[in-house]
XYZ file of C-alpha atoms in Angstrom:
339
model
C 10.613 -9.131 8.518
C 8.404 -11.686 8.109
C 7.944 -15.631 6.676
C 5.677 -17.360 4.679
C 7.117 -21.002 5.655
C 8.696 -19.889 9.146
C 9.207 -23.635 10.157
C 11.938 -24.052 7.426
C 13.795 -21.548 9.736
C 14.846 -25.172 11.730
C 17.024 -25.745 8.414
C 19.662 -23.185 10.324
C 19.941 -25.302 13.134
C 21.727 -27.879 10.861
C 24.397 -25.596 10.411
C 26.057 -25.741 13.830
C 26.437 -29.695 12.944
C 28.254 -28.960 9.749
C 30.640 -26.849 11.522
C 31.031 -29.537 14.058
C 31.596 -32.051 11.154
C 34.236 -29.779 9.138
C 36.409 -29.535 12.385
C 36.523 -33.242 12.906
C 37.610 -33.794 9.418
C 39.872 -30.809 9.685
C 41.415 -32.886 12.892
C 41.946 -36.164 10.756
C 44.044 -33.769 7.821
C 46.091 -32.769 10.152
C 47.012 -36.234 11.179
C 47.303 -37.363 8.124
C 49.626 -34.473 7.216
C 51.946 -36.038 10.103
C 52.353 -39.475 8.961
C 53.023 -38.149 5.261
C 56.616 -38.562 4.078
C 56.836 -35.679 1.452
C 58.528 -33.500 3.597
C 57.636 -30.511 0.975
C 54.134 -30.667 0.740
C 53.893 -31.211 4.898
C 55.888 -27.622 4.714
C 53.447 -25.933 2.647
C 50.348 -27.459 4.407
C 52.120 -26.073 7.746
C 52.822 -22.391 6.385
C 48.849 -22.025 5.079
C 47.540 -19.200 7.345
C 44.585 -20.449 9.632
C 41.914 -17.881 8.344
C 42.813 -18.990 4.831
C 41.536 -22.337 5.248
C 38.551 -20.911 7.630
C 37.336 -18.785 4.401
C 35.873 -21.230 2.248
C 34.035 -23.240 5.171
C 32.563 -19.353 6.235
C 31.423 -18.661 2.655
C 29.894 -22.124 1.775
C 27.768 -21.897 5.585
C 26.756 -18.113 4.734
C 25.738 -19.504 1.322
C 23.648 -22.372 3.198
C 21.823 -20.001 5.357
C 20.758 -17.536 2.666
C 19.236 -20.847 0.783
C 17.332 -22.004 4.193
C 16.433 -17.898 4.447
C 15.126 -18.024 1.140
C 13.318 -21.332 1.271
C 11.001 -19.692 4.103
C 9.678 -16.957 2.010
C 11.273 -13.871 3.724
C 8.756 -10.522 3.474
C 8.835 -7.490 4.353
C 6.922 -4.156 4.363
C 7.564 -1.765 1.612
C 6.346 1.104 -0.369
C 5.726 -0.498 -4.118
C 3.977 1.092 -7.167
C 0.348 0.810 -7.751
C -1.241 0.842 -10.999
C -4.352 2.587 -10.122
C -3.104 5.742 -8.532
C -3.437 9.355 -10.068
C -1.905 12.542 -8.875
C -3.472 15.552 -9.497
C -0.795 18.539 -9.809
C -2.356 22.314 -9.115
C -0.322 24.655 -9.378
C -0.752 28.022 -8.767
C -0.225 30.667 -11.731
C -0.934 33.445 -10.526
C 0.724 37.319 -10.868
C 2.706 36.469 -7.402
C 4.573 33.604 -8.997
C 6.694 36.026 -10.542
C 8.558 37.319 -7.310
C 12.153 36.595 -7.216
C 12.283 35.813 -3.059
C 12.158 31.949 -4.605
C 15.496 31.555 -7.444
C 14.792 32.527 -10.169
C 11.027 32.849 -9.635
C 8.280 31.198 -7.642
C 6.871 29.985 -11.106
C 10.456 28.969 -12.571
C 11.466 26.823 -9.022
C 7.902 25.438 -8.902
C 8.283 24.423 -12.224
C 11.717 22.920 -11.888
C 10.571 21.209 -8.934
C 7.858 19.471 -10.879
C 9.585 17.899 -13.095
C 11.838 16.301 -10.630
C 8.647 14.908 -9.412
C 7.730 13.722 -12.895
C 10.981 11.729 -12.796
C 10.481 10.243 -9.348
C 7.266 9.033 -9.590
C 6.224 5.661 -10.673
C 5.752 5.329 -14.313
C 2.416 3.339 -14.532
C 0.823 6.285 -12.172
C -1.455 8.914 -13.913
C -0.578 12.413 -13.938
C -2.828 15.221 -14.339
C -2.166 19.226 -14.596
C -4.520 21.841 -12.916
C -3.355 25.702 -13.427
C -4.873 28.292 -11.884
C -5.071 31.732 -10.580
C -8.508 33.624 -10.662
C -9.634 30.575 -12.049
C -8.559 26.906 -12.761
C -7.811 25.094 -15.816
C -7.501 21.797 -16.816
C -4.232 21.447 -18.612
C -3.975 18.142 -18.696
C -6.209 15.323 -17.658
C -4.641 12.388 -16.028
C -2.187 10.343 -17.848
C 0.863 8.077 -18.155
C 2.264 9.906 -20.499
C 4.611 12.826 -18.853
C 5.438 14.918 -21.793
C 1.891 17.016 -22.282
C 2.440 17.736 -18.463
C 5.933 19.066 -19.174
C 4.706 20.758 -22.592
C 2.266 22.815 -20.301
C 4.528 23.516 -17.679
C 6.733 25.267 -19.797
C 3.732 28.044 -20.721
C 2.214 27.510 -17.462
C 1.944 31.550 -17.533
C 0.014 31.577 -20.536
C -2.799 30.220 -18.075
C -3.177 32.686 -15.921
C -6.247 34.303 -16.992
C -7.880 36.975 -14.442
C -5.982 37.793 -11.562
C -6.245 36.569 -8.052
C -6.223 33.234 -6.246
C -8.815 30.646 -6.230
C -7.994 28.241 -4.118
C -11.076 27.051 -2.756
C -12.442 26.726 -6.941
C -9.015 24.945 -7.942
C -9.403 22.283 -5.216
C -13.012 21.892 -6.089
C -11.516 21.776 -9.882
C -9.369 18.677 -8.981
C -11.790 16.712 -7.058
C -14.237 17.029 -10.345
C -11.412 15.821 -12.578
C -10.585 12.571 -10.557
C -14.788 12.230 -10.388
C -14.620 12.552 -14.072
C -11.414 9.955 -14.774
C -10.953 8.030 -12.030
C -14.123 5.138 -11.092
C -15.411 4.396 -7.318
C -14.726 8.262 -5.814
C -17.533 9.140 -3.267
C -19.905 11.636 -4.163
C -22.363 11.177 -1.409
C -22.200 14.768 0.530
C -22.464 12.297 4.014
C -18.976 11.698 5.103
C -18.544 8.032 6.452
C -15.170 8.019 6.913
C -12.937 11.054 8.617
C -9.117 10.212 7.729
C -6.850 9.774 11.139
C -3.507 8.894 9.298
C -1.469 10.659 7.248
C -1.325 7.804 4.357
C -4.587 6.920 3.338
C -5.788 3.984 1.014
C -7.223 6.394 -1.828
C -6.449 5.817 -5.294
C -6.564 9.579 -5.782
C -3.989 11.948 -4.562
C -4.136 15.608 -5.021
C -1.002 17.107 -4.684
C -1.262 21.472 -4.566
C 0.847 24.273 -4.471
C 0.193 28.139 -4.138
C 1.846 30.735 -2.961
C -0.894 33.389 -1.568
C -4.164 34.026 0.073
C -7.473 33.391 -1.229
C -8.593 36.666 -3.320
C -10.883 35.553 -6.012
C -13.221 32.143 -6.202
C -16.890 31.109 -5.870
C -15.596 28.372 -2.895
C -13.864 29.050 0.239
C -10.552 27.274 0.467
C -11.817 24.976 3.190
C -14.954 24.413 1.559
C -13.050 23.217 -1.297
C -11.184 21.027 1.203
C -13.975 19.314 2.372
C -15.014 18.430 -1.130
C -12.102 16.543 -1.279
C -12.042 15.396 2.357
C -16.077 13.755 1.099
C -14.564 11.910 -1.899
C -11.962 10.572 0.696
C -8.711 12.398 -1.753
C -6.347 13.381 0.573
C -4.278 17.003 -0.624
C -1.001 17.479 -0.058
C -0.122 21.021 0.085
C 3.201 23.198 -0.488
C 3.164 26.756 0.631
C 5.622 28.865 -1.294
C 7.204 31.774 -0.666
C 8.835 33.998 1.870
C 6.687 36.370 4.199
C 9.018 39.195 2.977
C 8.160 38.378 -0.875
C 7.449 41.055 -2.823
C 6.387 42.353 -6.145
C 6.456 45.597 -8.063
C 2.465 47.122 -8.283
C 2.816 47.514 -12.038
C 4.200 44.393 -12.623
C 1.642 42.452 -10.377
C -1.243 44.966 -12.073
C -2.195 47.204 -8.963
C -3.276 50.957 -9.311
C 0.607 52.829 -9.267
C 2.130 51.904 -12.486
C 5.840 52.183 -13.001
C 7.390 53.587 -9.794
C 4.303 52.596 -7.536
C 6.388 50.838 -5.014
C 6.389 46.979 -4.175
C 2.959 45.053 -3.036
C 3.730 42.275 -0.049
C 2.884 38.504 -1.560
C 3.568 36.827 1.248
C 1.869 32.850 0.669
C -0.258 31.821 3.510
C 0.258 28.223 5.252
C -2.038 28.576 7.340
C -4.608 27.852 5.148
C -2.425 25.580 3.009
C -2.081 23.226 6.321
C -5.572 23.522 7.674
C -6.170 22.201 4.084
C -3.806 19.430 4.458
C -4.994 18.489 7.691
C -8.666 18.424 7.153
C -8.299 15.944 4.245
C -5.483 13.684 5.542
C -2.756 15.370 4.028
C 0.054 16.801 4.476
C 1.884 20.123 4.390
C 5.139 21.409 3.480
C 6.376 25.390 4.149
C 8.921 25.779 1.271
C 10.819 28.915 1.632
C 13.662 27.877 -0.420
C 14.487 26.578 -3.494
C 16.210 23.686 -2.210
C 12.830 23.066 0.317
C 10.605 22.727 -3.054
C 13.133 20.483 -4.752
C 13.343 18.590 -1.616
C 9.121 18.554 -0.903
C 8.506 17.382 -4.781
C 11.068 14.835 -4.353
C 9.935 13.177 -0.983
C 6.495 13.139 -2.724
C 8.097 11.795 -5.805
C 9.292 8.573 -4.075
C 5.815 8.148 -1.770
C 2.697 8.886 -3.993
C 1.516 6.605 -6.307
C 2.941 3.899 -3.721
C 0.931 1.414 -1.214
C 2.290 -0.450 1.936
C 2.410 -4.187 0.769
C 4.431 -6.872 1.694
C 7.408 -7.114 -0.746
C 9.040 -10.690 -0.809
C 12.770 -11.098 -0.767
C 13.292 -14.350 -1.779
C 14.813 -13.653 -5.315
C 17.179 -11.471 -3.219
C 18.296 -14.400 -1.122
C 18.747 -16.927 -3.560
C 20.681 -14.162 -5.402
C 23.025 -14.171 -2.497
C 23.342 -17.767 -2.295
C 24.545 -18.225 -5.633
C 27.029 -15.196 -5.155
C 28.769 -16.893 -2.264
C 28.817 -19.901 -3.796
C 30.771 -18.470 -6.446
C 32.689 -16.359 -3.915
C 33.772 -19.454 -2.416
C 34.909 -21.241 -5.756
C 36.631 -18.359 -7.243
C 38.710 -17.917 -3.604
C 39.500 -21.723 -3.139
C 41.477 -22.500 -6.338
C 44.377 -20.240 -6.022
C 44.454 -21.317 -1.749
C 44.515 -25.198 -2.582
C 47.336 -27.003 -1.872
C 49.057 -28.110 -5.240
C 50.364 -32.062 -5.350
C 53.958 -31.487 -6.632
């Protein structure tokens, strides 16, 4: 924590002399209370409990300190919402989605999981939908509004289109689209600057998920990735799947038909992280429904966020005046009553 007017911190040191102050008039009550001929009220002054009177004092110098917190402009660092970010979703569509090793499907978990990040995510950031599979599609360009995103991931199937996997063409896809919607992305093909943390300053976030190899696509999936890595858009990649996933031939299209045995989908991270890692990224395995709830919801409360120093000193004069009433509402029913 830090403070925009540290030297009011000295304020606290006044505090102490209170305290001394309170005790000395504390001493002179209790003198008084001896020369006092009202033999009743002496009694009840004698039978108040020590920490009863000690609670007031306690509230009203808590109270004090918040105020001479408050009055030197507390900060801290925090993650707070930024009005120029855009996520790009991609999502993989392809014929694999349809295994069942991910509840109830890689495409119906993916899909859940989504939408979870929908609700996380701040509400001024812009949204955009990528589907793809041997080819991407833009389903919806980046916006603030959530529900054509949710429209199209309920027929997110109907996008499919040839089979196979283009990852390398759906990355390329997605740094086009922020090129296209978002102002001051690099184009130059001369990188200047190589990202070395794991939260960079972009505006731009591309956040991808697929759940096999590469099998179809004009670009390499690390060619696409260093299309993104030029613009300076970090991706942030979620492998899904299990390396046992399977799917019947006919229903995934292969020679065989019905009865032809089950095909191996098994997703590949390794390509998913090298992806991650070569544009300052960062990769999730999600084997597990609960991982890709989890991954979309981590992401959900980070993107579309920047490290800035959040001030707190609504939040201490809040606490002030909350003491001070603590303190009022405790000392009526404690105060000795004149007879």
């Amino acid at each position: 924590m830090s403070f925009g007017n540290p030297w009011l911190l000295l304020t606290l040191l006044a505090l102490p002399v209170l305290v001394v102050l309170h005790r000395r008039v504390e001493r002179r009550r209790v003198r008084y209370a001896v020369r006092f001929t009202n033999l009743d009220v002496l009694a009840s002054v004698a039978q108040e409990r020590s920490w009863r009177r000690a609670v007031v004092p306690i509230l009203l110098l808590l109270a004090l300190a918040a105020l001479a917190m408050g009055a030197a402009r507390p900060h801290r660092q925090a993650l707070v919402p930024t009005e120029q970010a855009t996520v790009i979703l991609v999502l993989d569509v392809s014929r694999s989605m349809e295994s069942d090793d991910i509840k109830p499907t890689r495409l119906g978990a993916a899909q859940q999981a989504i939408r979870l990040f929908l609700d996380r995510v701040p509400k001024k950031v812009r949204v955009g939908l990528i589907l793809f599979a041997g080819e991407p599609h833009v389903a919806v360009p980046p916006t603030t509004d959530r529900d054509p995103v949710r429209q199209s991931l309920d027929f997110a199937e109907s996008f499919s289109g040839f089979g196979g996997t283009a990852i390398g063409d759906a990355l390329d896809a997605a740094v086009t689209l922020a090129r296209q919607t978002v102002p001051g992305i690099p184009t130059s093909t001369v990188q200047t600057i190589a990202f070395t943390s794991s939260t960079p300053s972009s505006p731009v976030t591309i956040l991808f998920l697929s759940d096999g190899h590469q099998t179809r696509g004009v670009l390499q999936p690390l060619e696409g990735a260093q299309r993104a890595k030029v613009a300076e858009i970090p991706v942030y990649t979620i492998s899904l799947g299990t390396p046992g996933g399977t799917l019947d031939r006919g229903q995934f299209g292969a020679p065989g038909g019905f009865g032809g045995g089950r095909l191996s989908v098994a997703p590949d991270p390794a390509t998913l992280r090298a992806i991650a890692q070569t544009t300052g990224g960062k990769f999730f395995a999600a084997r597990s429904t609960k991982a890709l709830r989890a991954a979309y919801t981590s992401l959900g409360s980070h993107l579309g966020r920047v490290r800035a120093q959040q001030e707190l000193t609504a939040r201490f004069v809040l606490l002030a005046a909350l003491l001070l009433a603590a303190a009022g509402i405790v000392s009526r029913p404690w105060a000795p009553k004149l007879p």
